[in-house]
């Protein structure tokens, strides 16, 4: 028998982050979007609960939890506001490159100062999404978009290695349409000194796999939120004497949306469990990301469609879900590269 239930510790984490998301983040999501940041009070509460150091080893003051705990937290946060989730998780996917290449020493040197200093943010950028020149231990280049308004530590991940930059970067704020609560900017590096670098294609693939799963789990939350909201709307809005959800055309659509969400969750959890058990989860993480992006192209527009004209109004969250899902689908190399990486295992 396959047991899909969570243990008591994980259930407690889910209950706690769900309460935090609904009670502390949800009432302020439009404020966070317009301010393009999360306020300090909510950020401090998130940190006090230990969610900003969920995967940091216990020896460094973290909880030492694994990928499954991360995707569970991300789903709950993503269902409310994935931009706020990124703003509150100050290490974000940069954690995975530091962990894969530098281990405990790199986490102590680079990650811990980020979580111990309020407001600081680390960002992970992919070399394939940017143009960089490296000469005499310094790197120059530009990244057209990062979902962050700060970059106190920049980790550049390539197919073969990673570089860490702490100084010499500048940000140009952008008014992006998605993930607004995280802030958004273009990043420029001008002869920035590389303070650490590693080479190992296998570890680079592992770091990218976890980063993709991080994005896929946020996307899963967005899709769940849009699917549940549009279904409830259809159950409460009547036409021709009955809820519009009871008309066959919408009923089939709502079921298909629910099925798509559950399919994404199974792939995300399967990949997380494989990674936590020490298996090579790179193919599974890539497949989960592909499925999440494909599902977003179905659920995002149809969530808006079910609400009709109301779907485009900021009084309802489905227009936000469609924007957020598009932005997340472009992150971490996008769907085409993930599909290509997943397909390499067929060769």
mmCIF file of C-alpha atoms in Angstrom:
data_model
loop_
_atom_site.group_PDB
_atom_site.id
_atom_site.type_symbol
_atom_site.label_atom_id
_atom_site.label_comp_id
_atom_site.label_asym_id
_atom_site.label_seq_id
_atom_site.Cartn_x
_atom_site.Cartn_y
_atom_site.Cartn_z
ATOM 1 C CA UNK A 1 0.000 0.000 0.000
ATOM 2 C CA UNK A 2 1.251 3.468 -0.854
ATOM 3 C CA UNK A 3 0.901 5.887 2.054
ATOM 4 C CA UNK A 4 0.611 9.557 0.968
ATOM 5 C CA UNK A 5 -0.036 10.895 4.468
ATOM 6 C CA UNK A 6 2.361 13.298 6.203
ATOM 7 C CA UNK A 7 3.941 12.640 9.564
ATOM 8 C CA UNK A 8 2.883 14.700 12.598
ATOM 9 C CA UNK A 9 5.785 17.147 12.314
ATOM 10 C CA UNK A 10 5.027 17.958 8.680
ATOM 11 C CA UNK A 11 1.300 18.256 9.388
ATOM 12 C CA UNK A 12 2.102 20.765 12.138
ATOM 13 C CA UNK A 13 4.310 22.744 9.739
ATOM 14 C CA UNK A 14 1.525 22.824 7.149
ATOM 15 C CA UNK A 15 -1.080 23.923 9.704
ATOM 16 C CA UNK A 16 1.209 26.659 11.021
ATOM 17 C CA UNK A 17 2.214 28.110 7.663
ATOM 18 C CA UNK A 18 -1.393 27.912 6.423
ATOM 19 C CA UNK A 19 -2.578 29.946 9.408
ATOM 20 C CA UNK A 20 0.245 32.438 8.934
ATOM 21 C CA UNK A 21 -0.509 32.817 5.216
ATOM 22 C CA UNK A 22 -4.239 33.308 5.682
ATOM 23 C CA UNK A 23 -4.133 35.481 8.779
ATOM 24 C CA UNK A 24 -0.993 37.587 8.314
ATOM 25 C CA UNK A 25 -0.302 37.674 4.556
ATOM 26 C CA UNK A 26 -3.695 37.408 2.841
ATOM 27 C CA UNK A 27 -5.181 40.631 4.289
ATOM 28 C CA UNK A 28 -2.181 42.621 2.982
ATOM 29 C CA UNK A 29 -1.462 41.102 -0.432
ATOM 30 C CA UNK A 30 -2.559 44.157 -2.413
ATOM 31 C CA UNK A 31 -0.554 46.430 -0.087
ATOM 32 C CA UNK A 32 2.515 44.250 -0.521
ATOM 33 C CA UNK A 33 2.033 44.361 -4.283
ATOM 34 C CA UNK A 34 1.745 48.148 -4.425
ATOM 35 C CA UNK A 35 4.678 48.619 -1.996
ATOM 36 C CA UNK A 36 6.652 45.889 -3.823
ATOM 37 C CA UNK A 37 7.834 44.533 -0.507
ATOM 38 C CA UNK A 38 6.564 42.791 2.594
ATOM 39 C CA UNK A 39 6.360 44.889 5.730
ATOM 40 C CA UNK A 40 8.832 44.373 8.556
ATOM 41 C CA UNK A 41 6.272 43.098 11.050
ATOM 42 C CA UNK A 42 5.195 40.184 8.874
ATOM 43 C CA UNK A 43 8.811 39.465 7.945
ATOM 44 C CA UNK A 44 9.839 39.291 11.611
ATOM 45 C CA UNK A 45 6.933 36.966 12.452
ATOM 46 C CA UNK A 46 7.931 34.661 9.578
ATOM 47 C CA UNK A 47 11.514 34.594 10.868
ATOM 48 C CA UNK A 48 10.460 34.022 14.494
ATOM 49 C CA UNK A 49 8.527 30.941 13.382
ATOM 50 C CA UNK A 50 11.747 29.641 11.780
ATOM 51 C CA UNK A 51 10.434 29.510 8.228
ATOM 52 C CA UNK A 52 13.291 31.656 6.887
ATOM 53 C CA UNK A 53 15.814 28.978 7.884
ATOM 54 C CA UNK A 54 13.752 25.872 7.246
ATOM 55 C CA UNK A 55 16.508 23.936 5.442
ATOM 56 C CA UNK A 56 19.509 25.493 7.155
ATOM 57 C CA UNK A 57 21.330 22.836 9.219
ATOM 58 C CA UNK A 58 20.566 22.761 12.938
ATOM 59 C CA UNK A 59 24.247 23.424 13.692
ATOM 60 C CA UNK A 60 23.811 26.817 11.993
ATOM 61 C CA UNK A 61 20.618 27.687 13.821
ATOM 62 C CA UNK A 62 18.185 26.275 11.276
ATOM 63 C CA UNK A 63 15.583 23.535 11.359
ATOM 64 C CA UNK A 64 17.533 21.131 9.135
ATOM 65 C CA UNK A 65 14.440 20.022 7.246
ATOM 66 C CA UNK A 66 14.430 18.700 3.725
ATOM 67 C CA UNK A 67 12.890 19.307 0.344
ATOM 68 C CA UNK A 68 9.462 17.898 1.219
ATOM 69 C CA UNK A 69 9.077 20.408 4.055
ATOM 70 C CA UNK A 70 10.104 23.185 1.667
ATOM 71 C CA UNK A 71 7.574 22.279 -1.022
ATOM 72 C CA UNK A 72 4.796 22.010 1.579
ATOM 73 C CA UNK A 73 5.580 25.480 2.925
ATOM 74 C CA UNK A 74 5.870 26.896 -0.577
ATOM 75 C CA UNK A 75 2.506 25.475 -1.634
ATOM 76 C CA UNK A 76 0.751 27.144 1.281
ATOM 77 C CA UNK A 77 2.517 30.459 0.734
ATOM 78 C CA UNK A 78 2.064 30.258 -3.037
ATOM 79 C CA UNK A 79 -1.675 29.756 -2.625
ATOM 80 C CA UNK A 80 -1.839 33.211 -1.033
ATOM 81 C CA UNK A 81 1.041 35.228 -2.497
ATOM 82 C CA UNK A 82 4.149 33.680 -4.096
ATOM 83 C CA UNK A 83 5.777 37.097 -4.308
ATOM 84 C CA UNK A 84 5.514 37.475 -0.536
ATOM 85 C CA UNK A 85 6.888 33.947 -0.167
ATOM 86 C CA UNK A 86 10.005 34.966 -2.099
ATOM 87 C CA UNK A 87 10.383 38.180 -0.134
ATOM 88 C CA UNK A 88 10.127 36.361 3.198
ATOM 89 C CA UNK A 89 12.484 33.491 2.306
ATOM 90 C CA UNK A 90 15.690 35.527 2.263
ATOM 91 C CA UNK A 91 17.930 32.698 1.057
ATOM 92 C CA UNK A 92 15.544 31.381 -1.571
ATOM 93 C CA UNK A 93 16.980 28.958 -4.163
ATOM 94 C CA UNK A 94 20.478 30.429 -3.637
ATOM 95 C CA UNK A 95 20.616 28.102 -0.631
ATOM 96 C CA UNK A 96 20.761 25.045 -2.890
ATOM 97 C CA UNK A 97 23.857 26.120 -4.825
ATOM 98 C CA UNK A 98 25.713 27.022 -1.626
ATOM 99 C CA UNK A 99 24.674 23.721 -0.045
ATOM 100 C CA UNK A 100 25.565 21.596 -3.087
ATOM 101 C CA UNK A 101 28.993 23.073 -3.734
ATOM 102 C CA UNK A 102 30.276 24.510 -0.474
ATOM 103 C CA UNK A 103 28.462 22.415 2.105
ATOM 104 C CA UNK A 104 28.398 23.477 5.726
ATOM 105 C CA UNK A 105 31.316 25.888 5.409
ATOM 106 C CA UNK A 106 29.698 27.856 2.581
ATOM 107 C CA UNK A 107 26.362 27.962 4.386
ATOM 108 C CA UNK A 108 28.075 29.255 7.526
ATOM 109 C CA UNK A 109 30.064 31.849 5.596
ATOM 110 C CA UNK A 110 27.418 33.088 3.165
ATOM 111 C CA UNK A 111 23.925 31.897 4.134
ATOM 112 C CA UNK A 112 23.864 32.460 7.870
ATOM 113 C CA UNK A 113 24.721 36.194 7.682
ATOM 114 C CA UNK A 114 21.795 36.656 5.291
ATOM 115 C CA UNK A 115 19.191 35.122 7.618
ATOM 116 C CA UNK A 116 20.671 36.825 10.672
ATOM 117 C CA UNK A 117 20.388 40.331 9.210
ATOM 118 C CA UNK A 118 16.894 41.700 8.711
ATOM 119 C CA UNK A 119 16.140 42.811 5.181
ATOM 120 C CA UNK A 120 19.042 41.063 3.468
ATOM 121 C CA UNK A 121 18.342 38.868 0.431
ATOM 122 C CA UNK A 122 20.338 36.291 -1.523
ATOM 123 C CA UNK A 123 19.482 35.653 -5.159
ATOM 124 C CA UNK A 124 20.258 32.795 -7.508
ATOM 125 C CA UNK A 125 20.723 33.605 -11.189
ATOM 126 C CA UNK A 126 21.356 31.171 -14.001
ATOM 127 C CA UNK A 127 24.285 31.878 -16.273
ATOM 128 C CA UNK A 128 22.182 30.621 -19.198
ATOM 129 C CA UNK A 129 19.676 33.453 -18.644
ATOM 130 C CA UNK A 130 22.338 36.150 -18.603
ATOM 131 C CA UNK A 131 25.533 37.382 -20.186
ATOM 132 C CA UNK A 132 28.633 37.311 -18.007
ATOM 133 C CA UNK A 133 32.329 37.906 -18.582
ATOM 134 C CA UNK A 134 34.815 36.624 -16.037
ATOM 135 C CA UNK A 135 38.362 37.945 -16.010
ATOM 136 C CA UNK A 136 41.014 37.967 -13.296
ATOM 137 C CA UNK A 137 38.586 36.804 -10.641
ATOM 138 C CA UNK A 138 36.001 39.470 -11.407
ATOM 139 C CA UNK A 139 32.681 39.106 -13.159
ATOM 140 C CA UNK A 140 30.743 41.614 -15.249
ATOM 141 C CA UNK A 141 27.369 41.212 -16.859
ATOM 142 C CA UNK A 142 23.655 41.780 -16.587
ATOM 143 C CA UNK A 143 20.537 39.850 -15.675
ATOM 144 C CA UNK A 144 17.410 41.378 -17.218
ATOM 145 C CA UNK A 145 15.049 40.354 -14.402
ATOM 146 C CA UNK A 146 15.269 38.991 -10.894
ATOM 147 C CA UNK A 147 12.256 38.647 -8.551
ATOM 148 C CA UNK A 148 13.864 40.683 -5.776
ATOM 149 C CA UNK A 149 14.331 44.293 -4.831
ATOM 150 C CA UNK A 150 17.631 43.514 -3.093
ATOM 151 C CA UNK A 151 20.660 41.368 -3.849
ATOM 152 C CA UNK A 152 23.085 41.306 -0.931
ATOM 153 C CA UNK A 153 24.529 38.015 -2.149
ATOM 154 C CA UNK A 154 24.470 36.828 -5.757
ATOM 155 C CA UNK A 155 25.032 33.168 -6.606
ATOM 156 C CA UNK A 156 25.592 32.509 -10.320
ATOM 157 C CA UNK A 157 24.810 28.929 -11.297
ATOM 158 C CA UNK A 158 26.073 27.512 -14.590
ATOM 159 C CA UNK A 159 25.855 24.002 -16.070
ATOM 160 C CA UNK A 160 29.243 23.196 -14.607
ATOM 161 C CA UNK A 161 29.694 25.238 -11.455
ATOM 162 C CA UNK A 162 28.810 28.247 -9.345
ATOM 163 C CA UNK A 163 30.267 31.614 -8.388
ATOM 164 C CA UNK A 164 29.461 33.805 -5.405
ATOM 165 C CA UNK A 165 29.492 37.599 -5.532
ATOM 166 C CA UNK A 166 28.866 39.879 -2.561
ATOM 167 C CA UNK A 167 29.957 43.317 -3.771
ATOM 168 C CA UNK A 168 29.974 45.150 -7.083
ATOM 169 C CA UNK A 169 26.339 44.664 -8.024
ATOM 170 C CA UNK A 170 23.632 47.239 -8.694
ATOM 171 C CA UNK A 171 19.883 46.950 -9.192
ATOM 172 C CA UNK A 172 17.549 48.884 -11.451
ATOM 173 C CA UNK A 173 13.957 48.538 -10.165
ATOM 174 C CA UNK A 174 11.405 47.210 -12.663
ATOM 175 C CA UNK A 175 7.629 47.348 -12.573
ATOM 176 C CA UNK A 176 7.066 43.681 -13.332
ATOM 177 C CA UNK A 177 3.525 42.345 -13.630
ATOM 178 C CA UNK A 178 4.124 39.213 -11.555
ATOM 179 C CA UNK A 179 5.601 38.462 -8.124
ATOM 180 C CA UNK A 180 5.293 42.134 -7.262
ATOM 181 C CA UNK A 181 5.528 41.639 -3.494
ATOM 182 C CA UNK A 182 9.055 40.292 -3.941
ATOM 183 C CA UNK A 183 10.127 43.414 -5.792
ATOM 184 C CA UNK A 184 11.709 43.074 -9.188
ATOM 185 C CA UNK A 185 14.800 44.532 -10.776
ATOM 186 C CA UNK A 186 17.445 44.113 -13.417
ATOM 187 C CA UNK A 187 20.835 43.173 -11.989
ATOM 188 C CA UNK A 188 24.178 44.474 -13.205
ATOM 189 C CA UNK A 189 27.625 43.321 -12.108
ATOM 190 C CA UNK A 190 30.609 45.591 -12.804
ATOM 191 C CA UNK A 191 33.950 43.864 -12.239
ATOM 192 C CA UNK A 192 32.448 42.301 -9.145
ATOM 193 C CA UNK A 193 34.995 40.230 -7.203
ATOM 194 C CA UNK A 194 34.213 36.511 -7.095
ATOM 195 C CA UNK A 195 34.603 35.485 -3.457
ATOM 196 C CA UNK A 196 34.004 31.771 -4.024
ATOM 197 C CA UNK A 197 33.682 29.470 -7.003
ATOM 198 C CA UNK A 198 33.349 25.749 -7.609
ATOM 199 C CA UNK A 199 33.264 23.381 -10.582
ATOM 200 C CA UNK A 200 31.232 20.155 -10.608
ATOM 201 C CA UNK A 201 28.571 19.499 -13.279
ATOM 202 C CA UNK A 202 26.827 16.884 -11.124
ATOM 203 C CA UNK A 203 26.401 19.285 -8.221
ATOM 204 C CA UNK A 204 25.268 22.015 -10.595
ATOM 205 C CA UNK A 205 22.497 19.714 -11.840
ATOM 206 C CA UNK A 206 21.479 18.898 -8.268
ATOM 207 C CA UNK A 207 21.294 22.571 -7.312
ATOM 208 C CA UNK A 208 19.221 23.396 -10.386
ATOM 209 C CA UNK A 209 16.875 20.476 -9.674
ATOM 210 C CA UNK A 210 16.120 21.803 -6.190
ATOM 211 C CA UNK A 211 15.705 25.349 -7.494
ATOM 212 C CA UNK A 212 13.207 24.117 -10.084
ATOM 213 C CA UNK A 213 11.300 22.200 -7.449
ATOM 214 C CA UNK A 214 11.230 25.335 -5.310
ATOM 215 C CA UNK A 215 9.612 27.231 -8.211
ATOM 216 C CA UNK A 216 7.251 24.356 -9.069
ATOM 217 C CA UNK A 217 5.962 24.187 -5.486
ATOM 218 C CA UNK A 218 5.195 27.910 -5.455
ATOM 219 C CA UNK A 219 3.412 27.435 -8.760
ATOM 220 C CA UNK A 220 1.468 24.509 -7.295
ATOM 221 C CA UNK A 221 0.188 26.815 -4.569
ATOM 222 C CA UNK A 222 -0.847 29.453 -7.095
ATOM 223 C CA UNK A 223 -2.752 26.860 -9.132
ATOM 224 C CA UNK A 224 -4.467 25.428 -6.063
ATOM 225 C CA UNK A 225 -5.541 28.884 -4.946
ATOM 226 C CA UNK A 226 -6.930 29.812 -8.379
ATOM 227 C CA UNK A 227 -8.688 26.469 -8.800
ATOM 228 C CA UNK A 228 -10.335 26.563 -5.356
ATOM 229 C CA UNK A 229 -11.417 30.190 -5.621
ATOM 230 C CA UNK A 230 -12.955 29.854 -9.086
ATOM 231 C CA UNK A 231 -14.741 26.634 -8.051
ATOM 232 C CA UNK A 232 -16.243 28.296 -4.957
ATOM 233 C CA UNK A 233 -17.274 31.281 -7.068
ATOM 234 C CA UNK A 234 -19.012 28.975 -9.541
ATOM 235 C CA UNK A 235 -20.834 27.197 -6.701
ATOM 236 C CA UNK A 236 -22.208 30.466 -5.334
ATOM 237 C CA UNK A 237 -23.096 32.304 -8.553
ATOM 238 C CA UNK A 238 -26.393 31.238 -10.125
ATOM 239 C CA UNK A 239 -27.660 31.347 -13.702
ATOM 240 C CA UNK A 240 -30.926 29.873 -14.981
ATOM 241 C CA UNK A 241 -31.933 28.895 -11.453
ATOM 242 C CA UNK A 242 -28.869 26.904 -10.389
ATOM 243 C CA UNK A 243 -25.162 27.420 -9.600
ATOM 244 C CA UNK A 244 -23.125 27.946 -12.740
ATOM 245 C CA UNK A 245 -20.874 25.097 -11.554
ATOM 246 C CA UNK A 246 -23.800 22.732 -12.138
ATOM 247 C CA UNK A 247 -23.862 23.477 -15.865
ATOM 248 C CA UNK A 248 -22.022 20.708 -17.629
ATOM 249 C CA UNK A 249 -19.531 22.850 -19.528
ATOM 250 C CA UNK A 250 -18.186 24.511 -16.370
ATOM 251 C CA UNK A 251 -18.467 21.328 -14.314
ATOM 252 C CA UNK A 252 -16.114 19.502 -16.682
ATOM 253 C CA UNK A 253 -13.727 22.457 -16.684
ATOM 254 C CA UNK A 254 -13.634 22.631 -12.875
ATOM 255 C CA UNK A 255 -12.933 18.914 -12.620
ATOM 256 C CA UNK A 256 -10.122 19.192 -15.164
ATOM 257 C CA UNK A 257 -8.587 22.066 -13.170
ATOM 258 C CA UNK A 258 -8.749 20.034 -9.950
ATOM 259 C CA UNK A 259 -7.163 17.046 -11.688
ATOM 260 C CA UNK A 260 -4.342 19.199 -13.047
ATOM 261 C CA UNK A 261 -3.535 20.530 -9.563
ATOM 262 C CA UNK A 262 -3.450 17.032 -8.072
ATOM 263 C CA UNK A 263 -1.197 15.808 -10.897
ATOM 264 C CA UNK A 264 1.296 18.594 -10.247
ATOM 265 C CA UNK A 265 1.260 17.896 -6.499
ATOM 266 C CA UNK A 266 2.045 14.209 -7.014
ATOM 267 C CA UNK A 267 5.040 14.998 -9.233
ATOM 268 C CA UNK A 268 6.331 17.716 -6.894
ATOM 269 C CA UNK A 269 6.070 15.488 -3.822
ATOM 270 C CA UNK A 270 7.562 12.510 -5.641
ATOM 271 C CA UNK A 271 10.587 14.564 -6.702
ATOM 272 C CA UNK A 272 10.996 16.012 -3.186
ATOM 273 C CA UNK A 273 10.855 12.565 -1.591
ATOM 274 C CA UNK A 274 13.453 11.228 -4.024
ATOM 275 C CA UNK A 275 15.791 14.117 -3.266
ATOM 276 C CA UNK A 276 15.322 13.720 0.495
ATOM 277 C CA UNK A 277 16.084 10.001 0.241
ATOM 278 C CA UNK A 278 19.358 10.713 -1.549
ATOM 279 C CA UNK A 279 18.234 9.580 -4.996
ATOM 280 C CA UNK A 280 19.034 11.548 -8.125
ATOM 281 C CA UNK A 281 15.888 13.651 -8.478
ATOM 282 C CA UNK A 282 17.037 15.866 -11.347
ATOM 283 C CA UNK A 283 14.752 14.263 -13.957
ATOM 284 C CA UNK A 284 11.785 14.197 -11.590
ATOM 285 C CA UNK A 285 12.273 17.827 -10.574
ATOM 286 C CA UNK A 286 12.470 18.898 -14.218
ATOM 287 C CA UNK A 287 9.315 16.899 -15.020
ATOM 288 C CA UNK A 288 7.472 18.429 -12.054
ATOM 289 C CA UNK A 289 8.404 21.920 -13.227
ATOM 290 C CA UNK A 290 7.230 21.163 -16.781
ATOM 291 C CA UNK A 291 3.914 19.773 -15.546
ATOM 292 C CA UNK A 292 3.384 22.767 -13.241
ATOM 293 C CA UNK A 293 3.972 25.249 -16.060
ATOM 294 C CA UNK A 294 1.734 23.320 -18.451
ATOM 295 C CA UNK A 295 -1.014 23.225 -15.823
ATOM 296 C CA UNK A 296 -0.632 26.966 -15.230
ATOM 297 C CA UNK A 297 -1.354 27.643 -18.896
ATOM 298 C CA UNK A 298 -4.650 25.803 -18.451
ATOM 299 C CA UNK A 299 -5.710 26.882 -14.954
ATOM 300 C CA UNK A 300 -4.594 30.523 -15.054
ATOM 301 C CA UNK A 301 -6.738 31.690 -18.010
ATOM 302 C CA UNK A 302 -9.669 29.403 -17.119
ATOM 303 C CA UNK A 303 -9.730 30.638 -13.525
ATOM 304 C CA UNK A 304 -10.284 34.120 -14.951
ATOM 305 C CA UNK A 305 -12.779 32.795 -17.507
ATOM 306 C CA UNK A 306 -15.021 31.217 -14.855
ATOM 307 C CA UNK A 307 -15.408 34.605 -13.190
ATOM 308 C CA UNK A 308 -16.118 36.313 -16.499
ATOM 309 C CA UNK A 309 -15.572 40.061 -16.352
ATOM 310 C CA UNK A 310 -14.987 39.883 -12.609
ATOM 311 C CA UNK A 311 -11.932 37.785 -13.289
ATOM 312 C CA UNK A 312 -10.009 40.812 -14.490
ATOM 313 C CA UNK A 313 -10.810 42.902 -11.418
ATOM 314 C CA UNK A 314 -8.408 43.203 -8.508
ATOM 315 C CA UNK A 315 -11.347 42.576 -6.159
ATOM 316 C CA UNK A 316 -10.742 38.893 -6.943
ATOM 317 C CA UNK A 317 -7.453 36.971 -6.801
ATOM 318 C CA UNK A 318 -7.612 35.057 -10.099
ATOM 319 C CA UNK A 319 -6.093 37.853 -12.210
ATOM 320 C CA UNK A 320 -3.193 37.880 -9.751
ATOM 321 C CA UNK A 321 -2.861 34.097 -10.004
ATOM 322 C CA UNK A 322 -2.612 34.314 -13.791
ATOM 323 C CA UNK A 323 0.122 36.961 -13.543
ATOM 324 C CA UNK A 324 2.050 35.075 -10.865
ATOM 325 C CA UNK A 325 1.921 31.778 -12.733
ATOM 326 C CA UNK A 326 3.315 33.345 -15.894
ATOM 327 C CA UNK A 327 6.243 34.869 -13.985
ATOM 328 C CA UNK A 328 7.033 31.637 -12.132
ATOM 329 C CA UNK A 329 6.890 29.678 -15.376
ATOM 330 C CA UNK A 330 9.666 31.845 -16.822
ATOM 331 C CA UNK A 331 11.886 31.468 -13.754
ATOM 332 C CA UNK A 332 14.776 29.027 -13.382
ATOM 333 C CA UNK A 333 15.400 28.673 -17.093
ATOM 334 C CA UNK A 334 11.774 28.245 -18.095
ATOM 335 C CA UNK A 335 9.832 25.261 -19.371
ATOM 336 C CA UNK A 336 11.789 24.569 -22.565
ATOM 337 C CA UNK A 337 15.072 24.044 -20.771
ATOM 338 C CA UNK A 338 13.364 21.911 -18.105
ATOM 339 C CA UNK A 339 11.730 19.783 -20.800
ATOM 340 C CA UNK A 340 15.087 19.382 -22.515
ATOM 341 C CA UNK A 341 16.771 18.350 -19.249
ATOM 342 C CA UNK A 342 14.022 15.858 -18.427
ATOM 343 C CA UNK A 343 14.395 14.365 -21.900
ATOM 344 C CA UNK A 344 18.145 13.774 -21.509
ATOM 345 C CA UNK A 345 17.399 10.774 -19.347
ATOM 346 C CA UNK A 346 15.729 9.114 -22.328
ATOM 347 C CA UNK A 347 18.974 9.103 -24.305
#
